[in-house]
PDB file of N, CA, C and O and ligand atoms in Angstrom:
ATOM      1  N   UNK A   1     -40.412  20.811 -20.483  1.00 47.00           N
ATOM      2  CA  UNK A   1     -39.562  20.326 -21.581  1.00 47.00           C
ATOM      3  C   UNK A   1     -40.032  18.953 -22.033  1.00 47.00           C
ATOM      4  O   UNK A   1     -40.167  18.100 -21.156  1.00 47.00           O
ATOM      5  N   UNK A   2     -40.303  18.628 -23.326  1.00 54.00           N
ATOM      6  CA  UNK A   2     -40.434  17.754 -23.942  1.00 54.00           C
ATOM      7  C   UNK A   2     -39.692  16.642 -23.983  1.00 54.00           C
ATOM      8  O   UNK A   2     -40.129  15.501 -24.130  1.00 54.00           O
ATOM      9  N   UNK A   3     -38.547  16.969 -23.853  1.00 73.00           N
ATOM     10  CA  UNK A   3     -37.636  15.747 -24.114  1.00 73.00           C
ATOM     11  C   UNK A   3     -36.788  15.574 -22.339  1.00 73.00           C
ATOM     12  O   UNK A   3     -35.679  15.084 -22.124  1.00 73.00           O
ATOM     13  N   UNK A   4     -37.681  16.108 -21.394  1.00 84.00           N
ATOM     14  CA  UNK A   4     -37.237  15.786 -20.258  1.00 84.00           C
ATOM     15  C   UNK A   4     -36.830  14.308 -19.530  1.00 84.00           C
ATOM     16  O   UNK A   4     -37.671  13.439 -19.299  1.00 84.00           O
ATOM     17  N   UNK A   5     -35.655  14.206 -19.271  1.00 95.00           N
ATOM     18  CA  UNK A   5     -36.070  12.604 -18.814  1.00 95.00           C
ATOM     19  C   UNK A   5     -36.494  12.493 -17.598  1.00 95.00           C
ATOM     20  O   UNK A   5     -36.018  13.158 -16.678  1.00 95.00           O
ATOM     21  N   UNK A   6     -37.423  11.655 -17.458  1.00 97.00           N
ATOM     22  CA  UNK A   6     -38.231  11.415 -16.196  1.00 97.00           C
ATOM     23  C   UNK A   6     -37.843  10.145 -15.288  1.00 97.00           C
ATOM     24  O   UNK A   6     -37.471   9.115 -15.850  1.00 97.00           O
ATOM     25  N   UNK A   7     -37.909  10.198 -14.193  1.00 97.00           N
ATOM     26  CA  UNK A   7     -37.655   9.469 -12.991  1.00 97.00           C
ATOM     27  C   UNK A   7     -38.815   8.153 -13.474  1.00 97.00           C
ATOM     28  O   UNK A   7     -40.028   8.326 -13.594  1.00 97.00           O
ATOM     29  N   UNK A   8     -38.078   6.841 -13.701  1.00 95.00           N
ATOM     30  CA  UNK A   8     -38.604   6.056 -13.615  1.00 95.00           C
ATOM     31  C   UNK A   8     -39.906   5.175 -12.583  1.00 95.00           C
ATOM     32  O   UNK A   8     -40.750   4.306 -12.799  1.00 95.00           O
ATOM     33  N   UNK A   9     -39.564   5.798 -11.686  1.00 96.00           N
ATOM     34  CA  UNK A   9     -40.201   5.541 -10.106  1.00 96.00           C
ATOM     35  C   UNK A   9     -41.668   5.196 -10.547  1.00 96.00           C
ATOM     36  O   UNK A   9     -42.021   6.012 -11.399  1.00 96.00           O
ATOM     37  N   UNK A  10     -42.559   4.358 -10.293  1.00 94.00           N
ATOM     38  CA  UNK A  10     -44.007   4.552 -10.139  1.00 94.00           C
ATOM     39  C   UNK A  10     -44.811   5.571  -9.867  1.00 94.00           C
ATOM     40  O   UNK A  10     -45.016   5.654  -8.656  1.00 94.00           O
ATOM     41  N   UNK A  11     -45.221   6.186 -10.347  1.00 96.00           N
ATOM     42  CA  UNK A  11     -46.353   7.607  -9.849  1.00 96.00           C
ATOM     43  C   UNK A  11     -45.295   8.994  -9.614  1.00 96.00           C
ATOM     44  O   UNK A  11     -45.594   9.984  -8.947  1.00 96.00           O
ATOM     45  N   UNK A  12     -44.342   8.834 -10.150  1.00 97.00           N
ATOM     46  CA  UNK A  12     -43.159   9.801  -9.716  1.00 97.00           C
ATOM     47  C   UNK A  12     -42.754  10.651 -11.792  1.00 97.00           C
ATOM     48  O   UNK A  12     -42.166  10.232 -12.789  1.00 97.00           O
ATOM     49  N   UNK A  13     -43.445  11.830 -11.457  1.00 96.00           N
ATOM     50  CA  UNK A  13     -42.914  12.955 -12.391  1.00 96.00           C
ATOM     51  C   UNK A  13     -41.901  13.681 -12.359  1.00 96.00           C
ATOM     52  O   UNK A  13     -42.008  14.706 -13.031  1.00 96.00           O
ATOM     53  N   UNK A  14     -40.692  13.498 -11.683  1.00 97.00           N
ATOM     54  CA  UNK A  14     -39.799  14.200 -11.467  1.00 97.00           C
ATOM     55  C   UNK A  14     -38.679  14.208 -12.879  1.00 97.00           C
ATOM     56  O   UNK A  14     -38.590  13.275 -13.677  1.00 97.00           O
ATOM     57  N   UNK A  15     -38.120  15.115 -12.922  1.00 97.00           N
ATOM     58  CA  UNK A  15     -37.317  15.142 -13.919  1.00 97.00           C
ATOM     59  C   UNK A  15     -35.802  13.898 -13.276  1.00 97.00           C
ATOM     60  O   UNK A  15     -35.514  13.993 -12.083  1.00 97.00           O
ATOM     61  N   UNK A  16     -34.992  12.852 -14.163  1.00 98.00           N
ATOM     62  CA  UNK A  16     -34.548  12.145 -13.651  1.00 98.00           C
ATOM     63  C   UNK A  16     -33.087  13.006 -13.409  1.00 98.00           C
ATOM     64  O   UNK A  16     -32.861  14.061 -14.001  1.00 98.00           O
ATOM     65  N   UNK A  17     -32.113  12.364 -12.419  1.00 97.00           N
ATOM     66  CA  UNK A  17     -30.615  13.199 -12.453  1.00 97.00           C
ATOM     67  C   UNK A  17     -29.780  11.923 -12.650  1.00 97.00           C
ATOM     68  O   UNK A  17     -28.774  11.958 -13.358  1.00 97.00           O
ATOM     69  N   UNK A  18     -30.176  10.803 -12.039  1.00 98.00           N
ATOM     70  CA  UNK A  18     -29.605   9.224 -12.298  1.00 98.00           C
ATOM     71  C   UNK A  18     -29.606   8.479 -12.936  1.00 98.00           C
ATOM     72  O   UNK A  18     -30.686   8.799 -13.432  1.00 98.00           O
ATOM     73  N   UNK A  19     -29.382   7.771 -13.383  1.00 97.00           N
ATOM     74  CA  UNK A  19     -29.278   6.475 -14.339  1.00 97.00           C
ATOM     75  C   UNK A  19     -28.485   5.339 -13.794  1.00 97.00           C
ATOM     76  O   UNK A  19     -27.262   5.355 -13.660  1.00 97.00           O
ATOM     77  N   UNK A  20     -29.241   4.398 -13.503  1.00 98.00           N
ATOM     78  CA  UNK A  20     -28.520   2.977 -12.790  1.00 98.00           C
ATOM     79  C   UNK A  20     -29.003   2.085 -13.807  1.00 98.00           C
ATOM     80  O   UNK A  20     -30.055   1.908 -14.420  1.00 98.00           O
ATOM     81  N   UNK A  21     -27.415   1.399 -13.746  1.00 98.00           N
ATOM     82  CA  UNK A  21     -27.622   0.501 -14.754  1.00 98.00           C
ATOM     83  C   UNK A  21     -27.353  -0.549 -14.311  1.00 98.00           C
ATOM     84  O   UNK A  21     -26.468  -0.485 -13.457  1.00 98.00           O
ATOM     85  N   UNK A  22     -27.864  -1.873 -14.584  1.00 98.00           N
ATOM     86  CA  UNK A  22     -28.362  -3.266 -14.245  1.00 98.00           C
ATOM     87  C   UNK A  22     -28.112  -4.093 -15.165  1.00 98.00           C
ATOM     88  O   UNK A  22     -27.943  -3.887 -16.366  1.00 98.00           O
ATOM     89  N   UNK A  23     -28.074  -5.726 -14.156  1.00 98.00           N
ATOM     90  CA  UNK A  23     -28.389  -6.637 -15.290  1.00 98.00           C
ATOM     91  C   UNK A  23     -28.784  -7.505 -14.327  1.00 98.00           C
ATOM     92  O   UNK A  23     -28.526  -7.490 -13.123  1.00 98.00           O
ATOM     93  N   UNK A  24     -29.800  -8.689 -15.327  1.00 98.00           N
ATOM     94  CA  UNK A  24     -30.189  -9.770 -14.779  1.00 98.00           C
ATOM     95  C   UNK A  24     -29.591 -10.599 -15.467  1.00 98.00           C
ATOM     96  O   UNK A  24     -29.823 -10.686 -16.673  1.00 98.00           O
ATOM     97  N   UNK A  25     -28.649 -11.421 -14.812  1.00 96.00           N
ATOM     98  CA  UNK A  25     -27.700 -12.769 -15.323  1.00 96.00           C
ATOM     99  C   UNK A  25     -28.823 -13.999 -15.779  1.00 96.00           C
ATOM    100  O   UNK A  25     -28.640 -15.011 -16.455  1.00 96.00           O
ATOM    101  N   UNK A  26     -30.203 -13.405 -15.037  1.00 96.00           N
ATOM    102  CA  UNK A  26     -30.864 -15.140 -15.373  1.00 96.00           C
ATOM    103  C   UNK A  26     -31.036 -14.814 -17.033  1.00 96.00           C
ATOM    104  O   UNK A  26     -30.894 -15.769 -17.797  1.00 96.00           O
ATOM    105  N   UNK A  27     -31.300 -13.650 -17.524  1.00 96.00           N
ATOM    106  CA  UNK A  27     -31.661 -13.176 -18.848  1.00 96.00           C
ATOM    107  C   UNK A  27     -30.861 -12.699 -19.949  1.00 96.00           C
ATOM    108  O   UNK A  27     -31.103 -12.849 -21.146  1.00 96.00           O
ATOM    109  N   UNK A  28     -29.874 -12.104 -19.413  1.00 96.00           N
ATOM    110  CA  UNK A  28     -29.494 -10.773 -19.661  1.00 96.00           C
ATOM    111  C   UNK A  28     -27.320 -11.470 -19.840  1.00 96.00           C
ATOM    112  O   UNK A  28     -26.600 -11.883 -18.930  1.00 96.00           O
ATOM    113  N   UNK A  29     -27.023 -11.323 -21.156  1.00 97.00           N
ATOM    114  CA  UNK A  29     -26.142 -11.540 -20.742  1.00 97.00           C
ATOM    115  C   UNK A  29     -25.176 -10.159 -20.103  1.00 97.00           C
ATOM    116  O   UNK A  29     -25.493  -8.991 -19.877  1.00 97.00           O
ATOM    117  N   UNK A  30     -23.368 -11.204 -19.883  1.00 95.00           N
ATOM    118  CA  UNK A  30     -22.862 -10.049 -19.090  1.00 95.00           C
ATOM    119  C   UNK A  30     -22.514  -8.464 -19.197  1.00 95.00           C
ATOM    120  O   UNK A  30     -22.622  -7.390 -18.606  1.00 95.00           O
ATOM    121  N   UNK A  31     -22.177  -8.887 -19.998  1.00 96.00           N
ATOM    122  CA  UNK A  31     -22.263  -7.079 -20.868  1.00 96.00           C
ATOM    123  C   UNK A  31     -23.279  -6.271 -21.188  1.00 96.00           C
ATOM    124  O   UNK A  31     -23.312  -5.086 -21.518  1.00 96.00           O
ATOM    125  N   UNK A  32     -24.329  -7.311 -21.003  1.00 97.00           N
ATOM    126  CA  UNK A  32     -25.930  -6.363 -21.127  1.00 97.00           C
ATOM    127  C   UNK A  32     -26.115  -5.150 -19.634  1.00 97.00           C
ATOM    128  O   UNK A  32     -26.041  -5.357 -18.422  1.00 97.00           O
ATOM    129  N   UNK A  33     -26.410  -3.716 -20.547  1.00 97.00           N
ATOM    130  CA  UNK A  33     -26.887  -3.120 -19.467  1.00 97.00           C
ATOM    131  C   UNK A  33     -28.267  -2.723 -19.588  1.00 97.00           C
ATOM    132  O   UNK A  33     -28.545  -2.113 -20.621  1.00 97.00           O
ATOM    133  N   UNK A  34     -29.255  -2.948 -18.706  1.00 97.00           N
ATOM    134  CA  UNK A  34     -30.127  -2.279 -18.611  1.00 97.00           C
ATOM    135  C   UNK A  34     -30.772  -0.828 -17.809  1.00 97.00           C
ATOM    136  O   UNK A  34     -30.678  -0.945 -16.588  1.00 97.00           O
ATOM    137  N   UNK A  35     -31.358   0.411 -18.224  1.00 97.00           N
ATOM    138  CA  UNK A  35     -31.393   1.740 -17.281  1.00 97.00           C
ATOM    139  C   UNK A  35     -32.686   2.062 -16.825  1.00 97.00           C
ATOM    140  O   UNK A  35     -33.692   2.227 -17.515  1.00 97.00           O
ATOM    141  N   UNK A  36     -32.584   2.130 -15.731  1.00 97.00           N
ATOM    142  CA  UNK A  36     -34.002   3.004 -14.820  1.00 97.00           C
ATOM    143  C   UNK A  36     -33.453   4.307 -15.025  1.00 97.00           C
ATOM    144  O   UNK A  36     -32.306   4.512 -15.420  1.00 97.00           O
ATOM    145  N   UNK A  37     -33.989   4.860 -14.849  1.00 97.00           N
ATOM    146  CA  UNK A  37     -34.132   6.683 -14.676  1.00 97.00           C
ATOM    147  C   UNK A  37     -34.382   6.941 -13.085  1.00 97.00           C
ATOM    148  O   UNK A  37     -34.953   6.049 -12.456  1.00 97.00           O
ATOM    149  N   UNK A  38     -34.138   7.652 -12.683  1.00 98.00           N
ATOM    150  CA  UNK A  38     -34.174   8.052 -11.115  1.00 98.00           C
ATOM    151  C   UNK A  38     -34.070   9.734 -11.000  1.00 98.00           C
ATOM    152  O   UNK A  38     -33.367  10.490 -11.671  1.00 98.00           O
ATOM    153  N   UNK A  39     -34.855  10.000 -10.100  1.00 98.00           N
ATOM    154  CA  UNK A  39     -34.969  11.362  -9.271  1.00 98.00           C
ATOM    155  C   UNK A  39     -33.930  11.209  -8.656  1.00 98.00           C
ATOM    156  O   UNK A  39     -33.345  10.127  -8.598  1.00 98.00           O
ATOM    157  N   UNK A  40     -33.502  12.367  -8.048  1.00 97.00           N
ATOM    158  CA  UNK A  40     -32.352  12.658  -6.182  1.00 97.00           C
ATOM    159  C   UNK A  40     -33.789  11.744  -5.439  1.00 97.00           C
ATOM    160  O   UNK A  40     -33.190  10.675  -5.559  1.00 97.00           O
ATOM    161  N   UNK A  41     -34.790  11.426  -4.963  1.00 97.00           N
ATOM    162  CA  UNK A  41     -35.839  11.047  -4.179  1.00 97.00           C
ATOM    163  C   UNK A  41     -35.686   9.519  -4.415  1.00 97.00           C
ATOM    164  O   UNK A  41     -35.663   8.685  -3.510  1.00 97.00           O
ATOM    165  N   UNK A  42     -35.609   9.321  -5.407  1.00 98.00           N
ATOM    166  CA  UNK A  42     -35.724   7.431  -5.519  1.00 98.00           C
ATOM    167  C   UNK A  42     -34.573   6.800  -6.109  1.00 98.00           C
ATOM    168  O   UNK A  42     -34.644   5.632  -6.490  1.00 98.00           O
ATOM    169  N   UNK A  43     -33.383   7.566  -6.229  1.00 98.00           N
ATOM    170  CA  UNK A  43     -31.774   7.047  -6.938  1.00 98.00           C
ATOM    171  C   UNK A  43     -31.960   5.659  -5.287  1.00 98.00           C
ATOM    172  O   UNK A  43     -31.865   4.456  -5.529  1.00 98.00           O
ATOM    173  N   UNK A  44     -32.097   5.939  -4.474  1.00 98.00           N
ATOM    174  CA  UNK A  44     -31.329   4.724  -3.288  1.00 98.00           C
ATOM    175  C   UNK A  44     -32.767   3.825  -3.362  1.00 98.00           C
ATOM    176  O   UNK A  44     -32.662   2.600  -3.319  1.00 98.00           O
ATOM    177  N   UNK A  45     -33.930   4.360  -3.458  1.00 97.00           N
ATOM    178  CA  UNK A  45     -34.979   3.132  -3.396  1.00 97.00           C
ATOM    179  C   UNK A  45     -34.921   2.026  -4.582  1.00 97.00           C
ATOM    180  O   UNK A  45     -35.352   0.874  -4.602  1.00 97.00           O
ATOM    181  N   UNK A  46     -34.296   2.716  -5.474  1.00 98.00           N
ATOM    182  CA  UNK A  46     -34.673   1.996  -6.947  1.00 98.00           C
ATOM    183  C   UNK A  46     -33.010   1.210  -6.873  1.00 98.00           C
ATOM    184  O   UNK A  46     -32.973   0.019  -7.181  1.00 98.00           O
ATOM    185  N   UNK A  47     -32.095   1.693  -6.592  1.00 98.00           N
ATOM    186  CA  UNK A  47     -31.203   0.940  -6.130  1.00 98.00           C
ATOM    187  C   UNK A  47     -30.843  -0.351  -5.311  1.00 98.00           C
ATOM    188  O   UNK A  47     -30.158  -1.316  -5.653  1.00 98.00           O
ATOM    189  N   UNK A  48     -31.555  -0.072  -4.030  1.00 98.00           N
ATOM    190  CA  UNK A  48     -31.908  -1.100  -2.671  1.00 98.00           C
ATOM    191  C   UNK A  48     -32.558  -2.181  -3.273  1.00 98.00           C
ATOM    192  O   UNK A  48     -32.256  -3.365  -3.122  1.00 98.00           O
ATOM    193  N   UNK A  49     -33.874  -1.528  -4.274  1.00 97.00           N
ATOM    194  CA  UNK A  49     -34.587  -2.761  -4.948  1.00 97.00           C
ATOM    195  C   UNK A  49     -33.387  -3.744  -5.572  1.00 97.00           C
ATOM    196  O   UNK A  49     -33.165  -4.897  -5.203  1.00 97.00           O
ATOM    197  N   UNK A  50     -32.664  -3.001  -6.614  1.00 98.00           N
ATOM    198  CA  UNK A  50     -32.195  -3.792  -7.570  1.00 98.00           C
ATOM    199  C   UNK A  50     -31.093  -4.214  -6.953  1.00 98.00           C
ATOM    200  O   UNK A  50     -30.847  -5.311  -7.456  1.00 98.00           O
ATOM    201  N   UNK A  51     -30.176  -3.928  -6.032  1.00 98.00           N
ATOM    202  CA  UNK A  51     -29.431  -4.661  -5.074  1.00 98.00           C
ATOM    203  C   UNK A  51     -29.591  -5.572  -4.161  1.00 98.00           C
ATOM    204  O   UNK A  51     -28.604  -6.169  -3.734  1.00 98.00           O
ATOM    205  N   UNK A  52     -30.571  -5.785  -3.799  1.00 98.00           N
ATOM    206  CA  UNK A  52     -31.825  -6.691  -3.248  1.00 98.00           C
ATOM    207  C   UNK A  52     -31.235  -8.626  -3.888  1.00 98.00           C
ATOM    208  O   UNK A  52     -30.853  -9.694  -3.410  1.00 98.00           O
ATOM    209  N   UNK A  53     -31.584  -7.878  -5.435  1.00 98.00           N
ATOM    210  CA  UNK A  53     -31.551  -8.987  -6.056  1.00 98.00           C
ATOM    211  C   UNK A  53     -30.169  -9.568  -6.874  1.00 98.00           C
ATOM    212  O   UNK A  53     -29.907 -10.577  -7.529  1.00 98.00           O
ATOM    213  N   UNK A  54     -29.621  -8.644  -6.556  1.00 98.00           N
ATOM    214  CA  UNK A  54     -28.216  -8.784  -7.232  1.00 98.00           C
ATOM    215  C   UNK A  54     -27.862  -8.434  -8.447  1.00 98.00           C
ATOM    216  O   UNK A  54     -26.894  -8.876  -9.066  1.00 98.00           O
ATOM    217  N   UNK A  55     -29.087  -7.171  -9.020  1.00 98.00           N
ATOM    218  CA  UNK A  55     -29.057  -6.550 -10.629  1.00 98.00           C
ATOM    219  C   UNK A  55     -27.986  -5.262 -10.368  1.00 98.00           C
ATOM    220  O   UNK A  55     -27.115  -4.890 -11.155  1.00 98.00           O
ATOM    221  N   UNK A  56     -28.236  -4.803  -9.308  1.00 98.00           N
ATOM    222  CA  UNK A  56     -27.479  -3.641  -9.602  1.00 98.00           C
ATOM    223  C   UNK A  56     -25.646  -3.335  -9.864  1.00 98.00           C
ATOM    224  O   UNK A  56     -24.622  -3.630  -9.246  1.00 98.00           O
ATOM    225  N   UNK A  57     -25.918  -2.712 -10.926  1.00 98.00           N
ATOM    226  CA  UNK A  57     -24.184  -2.265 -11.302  1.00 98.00           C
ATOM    227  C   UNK A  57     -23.315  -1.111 -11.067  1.00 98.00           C
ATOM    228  O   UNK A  57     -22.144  -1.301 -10.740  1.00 98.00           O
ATOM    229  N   UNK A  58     -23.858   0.250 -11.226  1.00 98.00           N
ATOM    230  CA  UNK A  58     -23.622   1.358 -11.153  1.00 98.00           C
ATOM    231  C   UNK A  58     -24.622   2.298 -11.310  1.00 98.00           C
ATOM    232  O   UNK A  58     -25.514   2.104 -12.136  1.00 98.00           O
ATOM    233  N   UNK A  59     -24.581   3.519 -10.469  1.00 98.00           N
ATOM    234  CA  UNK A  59     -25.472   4.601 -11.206  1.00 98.00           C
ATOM    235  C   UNK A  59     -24.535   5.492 -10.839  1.00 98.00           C
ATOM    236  O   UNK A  59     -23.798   5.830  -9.913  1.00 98.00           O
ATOM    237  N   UNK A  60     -25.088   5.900 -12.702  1.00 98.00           N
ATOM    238  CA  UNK A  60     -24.342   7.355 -13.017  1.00 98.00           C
ATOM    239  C   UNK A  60     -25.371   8.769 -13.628  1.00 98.00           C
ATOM    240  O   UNK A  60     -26.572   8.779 -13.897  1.00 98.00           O
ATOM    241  N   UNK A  61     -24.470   9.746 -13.694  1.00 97.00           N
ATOM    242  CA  UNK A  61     -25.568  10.861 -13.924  1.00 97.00           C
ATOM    243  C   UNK A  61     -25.712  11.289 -15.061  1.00 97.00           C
ATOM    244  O   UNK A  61     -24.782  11.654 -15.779  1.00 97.00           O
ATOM    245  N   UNK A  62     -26.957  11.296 -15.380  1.00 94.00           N
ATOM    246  CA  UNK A  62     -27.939  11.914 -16.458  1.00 94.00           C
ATOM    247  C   UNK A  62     -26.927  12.588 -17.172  1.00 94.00           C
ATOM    248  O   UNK A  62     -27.214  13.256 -18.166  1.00 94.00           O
TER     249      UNK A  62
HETATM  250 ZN1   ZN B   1     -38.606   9.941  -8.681  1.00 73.14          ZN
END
């Protein structure tokens, strides 16, 4: 499918099922959201990252 959405992940073709949405306060104001795309395989890696730093807000599904 053409209009598949794909898992943001590095080197990762998977079709996405997640969407986490973020913000960076140094940039980004508060109401700004920004979205990765995520597989079931990298929804918690791509998460951990962005919780790491204190971007992460929610992920919800595709
Ligand atoms: Zn993936």
């Amino acid at each position: 499918m053409s209009d598949a959405l794909i898992c943001s992940a590095k080197g990762c073709t998977a079709e996405a099922t997640h969407q986490l949405l973020w913000n960076n306060p140094k940039i980004h104001t508060p109401d700004r959201r920004k979205t990765w795309l995520a597989c079931d395989d990298h929804e918690e890696s791509l998460r951990s990252f962005l919780s790491a730093r204190g971007f992460w807000k929610e992920t919800v599904p595709v």
